Tab-separated table of N, CA and C in Angstrom:
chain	number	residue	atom	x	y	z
A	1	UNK	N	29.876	25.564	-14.684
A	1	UNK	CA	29.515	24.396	-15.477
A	1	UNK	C	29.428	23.188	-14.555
A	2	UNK	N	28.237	22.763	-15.076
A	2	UNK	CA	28.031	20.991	-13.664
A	2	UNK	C	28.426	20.671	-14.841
A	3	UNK	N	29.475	19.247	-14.016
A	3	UNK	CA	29.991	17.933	-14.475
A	3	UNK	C	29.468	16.767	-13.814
A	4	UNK	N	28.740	15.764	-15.252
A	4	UNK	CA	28.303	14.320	-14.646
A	4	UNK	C	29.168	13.517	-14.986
A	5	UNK	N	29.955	12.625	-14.279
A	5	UNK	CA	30.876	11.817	-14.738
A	5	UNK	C	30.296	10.172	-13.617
A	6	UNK	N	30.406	9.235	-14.518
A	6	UNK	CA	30.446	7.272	-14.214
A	6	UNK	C	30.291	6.501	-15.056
A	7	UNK	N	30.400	5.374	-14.619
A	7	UNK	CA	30.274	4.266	-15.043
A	7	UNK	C	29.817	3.265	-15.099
A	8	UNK	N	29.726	2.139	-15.804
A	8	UNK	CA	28.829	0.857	-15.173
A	8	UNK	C	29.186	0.097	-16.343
A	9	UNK	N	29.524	-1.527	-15.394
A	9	UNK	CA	29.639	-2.649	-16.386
A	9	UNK	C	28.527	-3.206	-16.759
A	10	UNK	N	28.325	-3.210	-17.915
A	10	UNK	CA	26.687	-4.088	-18.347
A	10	UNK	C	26.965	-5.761	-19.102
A	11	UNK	N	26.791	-7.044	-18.805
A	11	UNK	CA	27.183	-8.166	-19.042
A	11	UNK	C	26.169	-8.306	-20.281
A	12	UNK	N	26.924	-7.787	-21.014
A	12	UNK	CA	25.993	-7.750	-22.732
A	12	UNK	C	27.487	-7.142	-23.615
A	13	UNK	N	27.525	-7.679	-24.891
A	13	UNK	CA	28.621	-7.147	-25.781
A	13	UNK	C	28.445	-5.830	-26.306
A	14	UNK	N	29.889	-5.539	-26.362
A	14	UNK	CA	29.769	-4.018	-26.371
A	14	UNK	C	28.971	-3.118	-27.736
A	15	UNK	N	29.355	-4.144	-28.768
A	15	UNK	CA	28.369	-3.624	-29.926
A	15	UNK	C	26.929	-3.271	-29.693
A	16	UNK	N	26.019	-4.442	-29.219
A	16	UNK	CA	24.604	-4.885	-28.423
A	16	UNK	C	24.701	-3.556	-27.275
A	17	UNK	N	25.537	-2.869	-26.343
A	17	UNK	CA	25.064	-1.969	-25.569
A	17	UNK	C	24.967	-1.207	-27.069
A	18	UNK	N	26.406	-0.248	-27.391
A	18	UNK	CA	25.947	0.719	-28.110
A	18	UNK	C	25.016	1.091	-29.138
A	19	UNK	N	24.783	-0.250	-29.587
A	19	UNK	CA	23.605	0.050	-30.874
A	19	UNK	C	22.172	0.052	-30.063
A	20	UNK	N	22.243	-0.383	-28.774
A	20	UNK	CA	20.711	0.183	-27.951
A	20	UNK	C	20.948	1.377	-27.419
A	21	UNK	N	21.669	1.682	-27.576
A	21	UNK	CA	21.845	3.270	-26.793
A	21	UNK	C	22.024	4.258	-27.732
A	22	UNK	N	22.895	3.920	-29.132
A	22	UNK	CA	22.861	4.800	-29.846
A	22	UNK	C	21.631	5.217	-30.421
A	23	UNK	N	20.406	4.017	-30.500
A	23	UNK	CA	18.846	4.278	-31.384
A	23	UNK	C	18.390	5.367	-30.093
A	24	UNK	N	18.129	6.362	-29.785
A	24	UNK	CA	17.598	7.023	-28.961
A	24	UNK	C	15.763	6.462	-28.480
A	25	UNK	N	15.472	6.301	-29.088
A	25	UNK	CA	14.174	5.834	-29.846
A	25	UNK	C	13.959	4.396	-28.380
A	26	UNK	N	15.187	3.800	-27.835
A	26	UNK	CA	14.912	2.836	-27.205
A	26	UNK	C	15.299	3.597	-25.500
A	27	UNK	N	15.381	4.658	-25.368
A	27	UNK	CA	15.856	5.381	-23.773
A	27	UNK	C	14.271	5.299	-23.047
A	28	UNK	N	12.988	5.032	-23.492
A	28	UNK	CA	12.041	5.212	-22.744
A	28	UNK	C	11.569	3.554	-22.297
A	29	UNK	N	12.664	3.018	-22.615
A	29	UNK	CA	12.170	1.583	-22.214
A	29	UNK	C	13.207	0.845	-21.110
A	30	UNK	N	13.819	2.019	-20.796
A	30	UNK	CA	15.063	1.538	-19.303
A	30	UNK	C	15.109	2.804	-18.879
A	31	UNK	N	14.862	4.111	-18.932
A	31	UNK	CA	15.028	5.508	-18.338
A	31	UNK	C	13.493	6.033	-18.004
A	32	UNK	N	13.135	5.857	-16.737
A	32	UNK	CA	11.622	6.094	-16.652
A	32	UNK	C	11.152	7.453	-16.681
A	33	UNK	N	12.609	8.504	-16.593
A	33	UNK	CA	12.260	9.669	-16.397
A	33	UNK	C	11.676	10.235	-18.071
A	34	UNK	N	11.958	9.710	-19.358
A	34	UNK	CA	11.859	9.456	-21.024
A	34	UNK	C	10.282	9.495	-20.624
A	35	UNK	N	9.589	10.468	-21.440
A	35	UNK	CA	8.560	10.436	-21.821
A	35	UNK	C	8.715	9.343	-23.089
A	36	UNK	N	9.160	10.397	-24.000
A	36	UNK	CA	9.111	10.192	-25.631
A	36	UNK	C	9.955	10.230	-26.288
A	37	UNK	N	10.774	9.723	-27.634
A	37	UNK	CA	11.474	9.913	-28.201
A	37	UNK	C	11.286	9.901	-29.785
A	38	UNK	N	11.939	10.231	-30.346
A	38	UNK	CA	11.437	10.493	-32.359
A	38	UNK	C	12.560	10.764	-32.806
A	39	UNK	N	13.308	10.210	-33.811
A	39	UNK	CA	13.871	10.734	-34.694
A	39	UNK	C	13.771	11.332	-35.788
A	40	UNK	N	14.107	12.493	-36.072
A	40	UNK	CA	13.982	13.671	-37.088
A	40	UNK	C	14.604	13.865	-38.273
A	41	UNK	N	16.137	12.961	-38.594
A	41	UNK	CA	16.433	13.076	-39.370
A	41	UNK	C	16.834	11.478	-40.001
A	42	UNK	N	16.848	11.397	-41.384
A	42	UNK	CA	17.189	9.744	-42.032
A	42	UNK	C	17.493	8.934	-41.704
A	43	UNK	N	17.608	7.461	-41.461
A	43	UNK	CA	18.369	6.409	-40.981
A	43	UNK	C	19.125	6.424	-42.316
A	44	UNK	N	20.013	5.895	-41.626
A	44	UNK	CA	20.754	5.530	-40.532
A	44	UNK	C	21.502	6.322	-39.755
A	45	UNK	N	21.209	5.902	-38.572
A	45	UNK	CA	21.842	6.960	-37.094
A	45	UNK	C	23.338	6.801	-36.947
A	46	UNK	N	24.046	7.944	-37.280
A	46	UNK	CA	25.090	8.345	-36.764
A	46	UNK	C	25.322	9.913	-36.943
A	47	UNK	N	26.438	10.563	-37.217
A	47	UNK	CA	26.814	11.585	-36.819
A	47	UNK	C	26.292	12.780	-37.469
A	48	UNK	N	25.423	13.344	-36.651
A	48	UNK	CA	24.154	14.402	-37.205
A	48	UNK	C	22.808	14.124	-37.111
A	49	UNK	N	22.635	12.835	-36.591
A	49	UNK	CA	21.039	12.934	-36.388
A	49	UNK	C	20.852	13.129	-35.201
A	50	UNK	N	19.573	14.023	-35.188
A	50	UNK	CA	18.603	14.547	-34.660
A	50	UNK	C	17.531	13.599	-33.541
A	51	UNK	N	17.308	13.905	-32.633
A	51	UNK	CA	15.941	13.494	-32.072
A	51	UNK	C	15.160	14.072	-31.399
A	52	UNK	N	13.983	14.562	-31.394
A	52	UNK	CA	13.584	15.143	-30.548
A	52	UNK	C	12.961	14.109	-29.084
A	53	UNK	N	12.908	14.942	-28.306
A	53	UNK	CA	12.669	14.091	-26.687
A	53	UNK	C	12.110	15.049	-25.640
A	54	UNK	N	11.085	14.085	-24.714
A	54	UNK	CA	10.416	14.760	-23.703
A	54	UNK	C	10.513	14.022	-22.714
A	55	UNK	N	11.222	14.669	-21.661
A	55	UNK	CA	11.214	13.760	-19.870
A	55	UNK	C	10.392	14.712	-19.062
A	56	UNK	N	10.609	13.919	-17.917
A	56	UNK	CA	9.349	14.707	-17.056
A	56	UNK	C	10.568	15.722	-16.062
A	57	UNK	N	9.497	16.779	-16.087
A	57	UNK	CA	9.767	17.941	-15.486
A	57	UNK	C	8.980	18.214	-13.999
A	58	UNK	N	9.711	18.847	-13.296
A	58	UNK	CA	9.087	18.496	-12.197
A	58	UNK	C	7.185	19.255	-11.925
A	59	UNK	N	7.429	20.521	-13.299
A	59	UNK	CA	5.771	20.563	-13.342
A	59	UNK	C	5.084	20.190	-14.644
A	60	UNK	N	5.742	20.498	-15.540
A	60	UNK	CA	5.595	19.625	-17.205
A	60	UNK	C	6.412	18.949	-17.615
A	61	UNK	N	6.494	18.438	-18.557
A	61	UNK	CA	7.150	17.743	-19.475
A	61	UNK	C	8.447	18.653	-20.466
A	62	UNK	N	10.091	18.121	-20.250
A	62	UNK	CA	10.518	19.452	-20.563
A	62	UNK	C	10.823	18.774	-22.391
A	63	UNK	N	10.906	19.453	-23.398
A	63	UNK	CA	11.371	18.917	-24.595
A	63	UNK	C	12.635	19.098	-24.569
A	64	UNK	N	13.248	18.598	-25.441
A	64	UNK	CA	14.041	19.048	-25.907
A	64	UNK	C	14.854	17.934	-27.855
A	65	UNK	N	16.178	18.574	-27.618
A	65	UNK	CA	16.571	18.534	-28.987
A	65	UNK	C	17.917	17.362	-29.116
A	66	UNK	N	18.412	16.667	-29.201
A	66	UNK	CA	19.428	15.907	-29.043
A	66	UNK	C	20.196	15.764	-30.202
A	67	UNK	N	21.519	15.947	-30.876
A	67	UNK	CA	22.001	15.531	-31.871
A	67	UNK	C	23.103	14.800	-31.424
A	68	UNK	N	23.862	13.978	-32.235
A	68	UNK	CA	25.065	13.342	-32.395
A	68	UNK	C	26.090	13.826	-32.753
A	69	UNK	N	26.985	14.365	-32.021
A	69	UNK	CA	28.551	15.270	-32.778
A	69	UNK	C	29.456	13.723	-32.983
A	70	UNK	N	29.603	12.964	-32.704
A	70	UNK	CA	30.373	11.911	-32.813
A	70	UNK	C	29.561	10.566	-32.819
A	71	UNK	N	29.865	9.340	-33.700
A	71	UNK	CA	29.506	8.295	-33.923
A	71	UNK	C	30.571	6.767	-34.244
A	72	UNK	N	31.399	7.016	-33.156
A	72	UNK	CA	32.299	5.812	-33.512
A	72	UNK	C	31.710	4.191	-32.838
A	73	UNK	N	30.900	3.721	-34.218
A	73	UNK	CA	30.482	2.588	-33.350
A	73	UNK	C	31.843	1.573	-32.985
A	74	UNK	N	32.069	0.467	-32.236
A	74	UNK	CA	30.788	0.432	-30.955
A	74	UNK	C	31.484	1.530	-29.613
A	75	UNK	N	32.410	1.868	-30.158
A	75	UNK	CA	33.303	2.585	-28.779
A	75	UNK	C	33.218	4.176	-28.169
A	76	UNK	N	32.405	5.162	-28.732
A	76	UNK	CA	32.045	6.495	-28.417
A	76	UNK	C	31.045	7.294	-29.262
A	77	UNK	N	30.500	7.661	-28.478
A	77	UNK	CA	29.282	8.632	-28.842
A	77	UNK	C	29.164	9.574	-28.168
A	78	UNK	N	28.961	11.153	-28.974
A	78	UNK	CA	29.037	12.410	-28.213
A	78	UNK	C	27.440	13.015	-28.992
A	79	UNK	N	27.060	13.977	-28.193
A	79	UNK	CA	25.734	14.366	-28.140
A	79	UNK	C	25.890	15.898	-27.713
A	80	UNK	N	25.104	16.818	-28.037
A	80	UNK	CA	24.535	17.749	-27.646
A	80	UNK	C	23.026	17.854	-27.560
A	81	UNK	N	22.223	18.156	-26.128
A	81	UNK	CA	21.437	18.110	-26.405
A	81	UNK	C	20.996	19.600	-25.363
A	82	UNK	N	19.775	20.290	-26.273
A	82	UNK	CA	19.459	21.891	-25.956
A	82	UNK	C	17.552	21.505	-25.391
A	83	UNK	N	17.728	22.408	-24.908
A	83	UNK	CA	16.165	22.923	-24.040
A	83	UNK	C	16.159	24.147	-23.956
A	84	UNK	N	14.860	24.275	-24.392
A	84	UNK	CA	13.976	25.674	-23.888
A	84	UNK	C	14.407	26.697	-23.013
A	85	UNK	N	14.363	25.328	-22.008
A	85	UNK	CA	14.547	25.939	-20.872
A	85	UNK	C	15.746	25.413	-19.633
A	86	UNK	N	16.804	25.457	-19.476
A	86	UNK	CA	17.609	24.469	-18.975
A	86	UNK	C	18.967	24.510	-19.972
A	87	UNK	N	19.810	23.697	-19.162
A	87	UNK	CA	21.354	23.942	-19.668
A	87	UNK	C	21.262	23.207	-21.141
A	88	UNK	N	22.219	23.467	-21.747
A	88	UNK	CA	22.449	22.683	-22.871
A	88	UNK	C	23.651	21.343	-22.363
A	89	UNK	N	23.805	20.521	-22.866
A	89	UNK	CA	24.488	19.220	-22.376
A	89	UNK	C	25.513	18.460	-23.494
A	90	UNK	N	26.700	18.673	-22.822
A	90	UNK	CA	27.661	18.050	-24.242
A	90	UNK	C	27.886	16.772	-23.549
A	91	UNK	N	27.937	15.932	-24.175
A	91	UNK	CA	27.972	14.150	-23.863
A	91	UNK	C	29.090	13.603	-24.632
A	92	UNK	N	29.564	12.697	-23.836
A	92	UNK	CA	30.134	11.687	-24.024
A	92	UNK	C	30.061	10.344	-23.238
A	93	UNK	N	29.839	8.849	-24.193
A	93	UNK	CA	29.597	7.930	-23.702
A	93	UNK	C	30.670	6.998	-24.194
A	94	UNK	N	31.645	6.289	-23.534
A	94	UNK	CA	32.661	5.541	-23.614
A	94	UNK	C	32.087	3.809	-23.702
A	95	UNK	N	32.444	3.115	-24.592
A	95	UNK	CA	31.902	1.414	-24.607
A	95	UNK	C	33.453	0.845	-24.895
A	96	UNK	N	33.712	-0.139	-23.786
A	96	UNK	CA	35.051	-1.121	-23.570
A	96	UNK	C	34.522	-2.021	-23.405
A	97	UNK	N	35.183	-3.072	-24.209
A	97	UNK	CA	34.932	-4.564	-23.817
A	97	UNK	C	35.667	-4.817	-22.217
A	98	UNK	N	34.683	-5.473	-21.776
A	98	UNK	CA	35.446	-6.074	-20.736
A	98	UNK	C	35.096	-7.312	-20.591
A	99	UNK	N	35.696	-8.369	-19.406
A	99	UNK	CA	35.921	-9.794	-19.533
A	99	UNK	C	34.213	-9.772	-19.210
A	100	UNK	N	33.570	-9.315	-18.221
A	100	UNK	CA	32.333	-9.537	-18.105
A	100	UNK	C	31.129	-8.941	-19.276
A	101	UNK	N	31.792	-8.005	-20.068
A	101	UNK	CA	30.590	-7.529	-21.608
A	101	UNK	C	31.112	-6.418	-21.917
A	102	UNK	N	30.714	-5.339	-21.310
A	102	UNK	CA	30.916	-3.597	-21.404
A	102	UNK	C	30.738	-2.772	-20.493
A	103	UNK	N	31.700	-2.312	-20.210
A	103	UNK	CA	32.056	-1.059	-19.287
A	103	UNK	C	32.122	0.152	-20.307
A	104	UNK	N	30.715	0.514	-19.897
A	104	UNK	CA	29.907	1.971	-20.109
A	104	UNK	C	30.495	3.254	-19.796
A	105	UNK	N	31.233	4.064	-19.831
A	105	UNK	CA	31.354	5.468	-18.940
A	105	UNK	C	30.398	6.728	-19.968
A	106	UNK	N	30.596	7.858	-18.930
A	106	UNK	CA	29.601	9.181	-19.231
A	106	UNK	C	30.241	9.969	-18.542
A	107	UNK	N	30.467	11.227	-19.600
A	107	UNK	CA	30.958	12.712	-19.090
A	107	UNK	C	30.198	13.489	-19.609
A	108	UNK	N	29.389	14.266	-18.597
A	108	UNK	CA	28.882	15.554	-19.027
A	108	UNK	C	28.882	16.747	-18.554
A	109	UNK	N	28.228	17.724	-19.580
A	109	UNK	CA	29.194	19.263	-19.078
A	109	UNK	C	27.764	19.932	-19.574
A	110	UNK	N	27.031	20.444	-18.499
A	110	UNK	CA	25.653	21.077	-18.151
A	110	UNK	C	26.332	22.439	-18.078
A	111	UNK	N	25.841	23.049	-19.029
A	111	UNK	CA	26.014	24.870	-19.183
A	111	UNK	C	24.601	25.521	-18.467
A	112	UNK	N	24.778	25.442	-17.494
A	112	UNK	CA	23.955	26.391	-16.948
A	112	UNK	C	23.924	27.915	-17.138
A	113	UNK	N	22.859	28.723	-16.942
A	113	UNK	CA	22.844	30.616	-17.213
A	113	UNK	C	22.463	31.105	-16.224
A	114	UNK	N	22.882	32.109	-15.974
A	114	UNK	CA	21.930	33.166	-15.048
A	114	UNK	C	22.266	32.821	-13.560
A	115	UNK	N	20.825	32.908	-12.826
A	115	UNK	CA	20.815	32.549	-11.473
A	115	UNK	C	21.501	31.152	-11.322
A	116	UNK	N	20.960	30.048	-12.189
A	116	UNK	CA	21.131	29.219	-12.202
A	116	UNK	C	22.212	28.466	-11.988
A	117	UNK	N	23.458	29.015	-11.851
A	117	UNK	CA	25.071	28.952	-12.115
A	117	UNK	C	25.176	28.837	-10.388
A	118	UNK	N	24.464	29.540	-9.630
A	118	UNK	CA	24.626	29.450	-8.256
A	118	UNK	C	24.242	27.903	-7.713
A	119	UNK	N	23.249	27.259	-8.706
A	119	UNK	CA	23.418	25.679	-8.447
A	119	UNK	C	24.038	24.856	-8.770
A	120	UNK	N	25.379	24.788	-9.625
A	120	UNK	CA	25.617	24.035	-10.153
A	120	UNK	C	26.330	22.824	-8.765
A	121	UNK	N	26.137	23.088	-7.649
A	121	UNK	CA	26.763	21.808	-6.749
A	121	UNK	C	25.595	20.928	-6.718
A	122	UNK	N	24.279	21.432	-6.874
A	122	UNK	CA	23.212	20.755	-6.440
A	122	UNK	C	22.723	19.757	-7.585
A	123	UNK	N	23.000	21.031	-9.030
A	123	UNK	CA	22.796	20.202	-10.506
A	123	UNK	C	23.699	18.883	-10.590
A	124	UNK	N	25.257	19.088	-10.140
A	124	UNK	CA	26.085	17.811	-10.330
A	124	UNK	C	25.359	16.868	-9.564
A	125	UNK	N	25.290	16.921	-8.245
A	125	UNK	CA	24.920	15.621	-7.313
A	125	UNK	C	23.409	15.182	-7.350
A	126	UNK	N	22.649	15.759	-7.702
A	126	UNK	CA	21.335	15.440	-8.333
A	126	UNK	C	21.281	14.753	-10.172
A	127	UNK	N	21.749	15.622	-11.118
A	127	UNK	CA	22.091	14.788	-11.763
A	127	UNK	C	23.025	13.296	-12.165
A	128	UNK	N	24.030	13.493	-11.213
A	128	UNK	CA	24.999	11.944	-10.955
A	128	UNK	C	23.825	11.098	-10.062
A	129	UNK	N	23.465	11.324	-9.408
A	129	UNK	CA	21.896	10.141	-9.514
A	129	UNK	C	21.298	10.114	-10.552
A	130	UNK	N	20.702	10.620	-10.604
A	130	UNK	CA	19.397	10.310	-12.234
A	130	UNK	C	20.229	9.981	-12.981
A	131	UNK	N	21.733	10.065	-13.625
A	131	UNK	CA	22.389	9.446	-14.401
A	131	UNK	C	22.425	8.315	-14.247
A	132	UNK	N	23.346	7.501	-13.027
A	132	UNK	CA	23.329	6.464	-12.695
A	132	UNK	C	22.123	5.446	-12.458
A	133	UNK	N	21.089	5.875	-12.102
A	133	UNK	CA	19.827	5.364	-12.410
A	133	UNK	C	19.250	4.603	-13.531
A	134	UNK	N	19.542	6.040	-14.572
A	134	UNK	CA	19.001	5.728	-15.582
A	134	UNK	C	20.240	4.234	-16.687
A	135	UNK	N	21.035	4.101	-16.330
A	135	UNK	CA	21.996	3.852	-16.482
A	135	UNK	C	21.933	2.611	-15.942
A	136	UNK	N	21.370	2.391	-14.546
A	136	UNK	CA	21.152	0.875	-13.960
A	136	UNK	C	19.818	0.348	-14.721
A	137	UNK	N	19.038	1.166	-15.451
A	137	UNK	CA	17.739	0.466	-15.843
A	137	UNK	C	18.399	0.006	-17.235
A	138	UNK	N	19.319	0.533	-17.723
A	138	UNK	CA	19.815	-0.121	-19.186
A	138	UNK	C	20.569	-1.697	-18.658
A	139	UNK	N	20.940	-1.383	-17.536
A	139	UNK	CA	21.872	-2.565	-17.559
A	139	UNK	C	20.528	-3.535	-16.886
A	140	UNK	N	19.437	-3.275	-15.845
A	140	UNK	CA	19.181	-4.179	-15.804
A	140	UNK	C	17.769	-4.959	-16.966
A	141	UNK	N	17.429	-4.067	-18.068
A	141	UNK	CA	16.498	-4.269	-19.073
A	141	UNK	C	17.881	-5.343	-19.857
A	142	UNK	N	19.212	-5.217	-20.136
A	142	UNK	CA	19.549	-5.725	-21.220
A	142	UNK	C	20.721	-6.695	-20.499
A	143	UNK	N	20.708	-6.749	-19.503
A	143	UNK	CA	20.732	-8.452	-18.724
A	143	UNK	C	19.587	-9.518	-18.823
A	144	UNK	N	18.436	-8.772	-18.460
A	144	UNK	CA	17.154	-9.852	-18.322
A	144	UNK	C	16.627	-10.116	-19.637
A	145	UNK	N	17.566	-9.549	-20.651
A	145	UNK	CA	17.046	-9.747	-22.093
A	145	UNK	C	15.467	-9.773	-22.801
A	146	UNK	N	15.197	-9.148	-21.862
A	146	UNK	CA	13.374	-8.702	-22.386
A	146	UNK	C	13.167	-7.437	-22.684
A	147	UNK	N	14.575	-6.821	-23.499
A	147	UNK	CA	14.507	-5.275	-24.414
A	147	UNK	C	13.564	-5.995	-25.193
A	148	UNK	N	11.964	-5.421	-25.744
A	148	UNK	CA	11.263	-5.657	-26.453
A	148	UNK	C	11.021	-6.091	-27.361
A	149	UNK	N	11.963	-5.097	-28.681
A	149	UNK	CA	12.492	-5.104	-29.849
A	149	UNK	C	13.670	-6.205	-30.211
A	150	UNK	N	14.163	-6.570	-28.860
A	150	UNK	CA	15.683	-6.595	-29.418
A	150	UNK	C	16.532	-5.767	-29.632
A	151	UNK	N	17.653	-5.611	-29.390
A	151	UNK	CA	18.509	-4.617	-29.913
A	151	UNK	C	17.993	-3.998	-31.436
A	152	UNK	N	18.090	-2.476	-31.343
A	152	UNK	CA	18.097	-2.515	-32.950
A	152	UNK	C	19.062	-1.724	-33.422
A	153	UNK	N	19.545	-2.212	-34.643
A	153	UNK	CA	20.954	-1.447	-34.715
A	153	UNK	C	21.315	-0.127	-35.654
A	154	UNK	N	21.825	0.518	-34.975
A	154	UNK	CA	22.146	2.041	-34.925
A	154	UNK	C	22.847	1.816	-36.350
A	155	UNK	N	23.386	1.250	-36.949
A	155	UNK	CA	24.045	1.488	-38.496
A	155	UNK	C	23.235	2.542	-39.333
């Protein structure tokens, strides 16, 4: 099993991170690797909805399925999300106030199969980049306060 584990302070209140992070719907506008995103099941978003999602793959576009096992706004959100083709991913995202806004953390646990299990040193340290990445484009889209929409809120 690869493990992604960090963090990052984002100078925005902690409600304002999680309700942009909890709408899935807003990951293609700070995560460049986000094709697409849709939600599949009713608003309001919390524990059990659905989204479907497409990032880029290094020869297509991979889909996949994302749900919510946990919804404690503004302080944790857990996720499973499955592919075709590729590990399935249990998530957790931690939101603390701190004196400067919110300190963000992320633990994840990539179930890899098969051959595939022989990478998991390469899956951790390749994915703990693209995490953190994607992760610096949230913080720096919702510092410069030109998220599009505005926050929109996950209730």
């Amino acid at each position: 099993m690869a493990r992604i584990t960090g963090d990052i302070v984002i100078d925005r209140p902690v409600e304002e991170v999680f309700d942009y992070v909890a709408d899935e719907r807003n990951e293609p506008s700070y995560n460049p690797r986000m094709l697409w995103v849709k939600l599949l099941t009713p608003a309001p978003i919390g524990v059990g909805s659905r989204f479907a999602a497409a990032h880029r793959g290094r020869r297509q576009p991979v889909r996949m399925q994302i749900e919510f096992t946990a919804y404690e706004r503004p302080r944790r959100l857990a996720s499973t999300t499955t592919m075709a083709r590729g590990p399935e991913v249990h998530g957790v995202l931690h939101f603390e106030p701190v004196a400067t806004g919110t300190r963000m953390r992320w633990d994840w646990s990539l179930s890899l199969r098969g051959p595939a299990r022989l990478a998991t040193p390469v899956v951790s340290a390749l994915g703990s980049r693209q995490e953190r990445a994607c992760w610096q484009g949230l913080k720096r889209l919702l510092e410069s306060g030109t998220e599009q929409d505005g926050p929109i809120p996950a209730r």
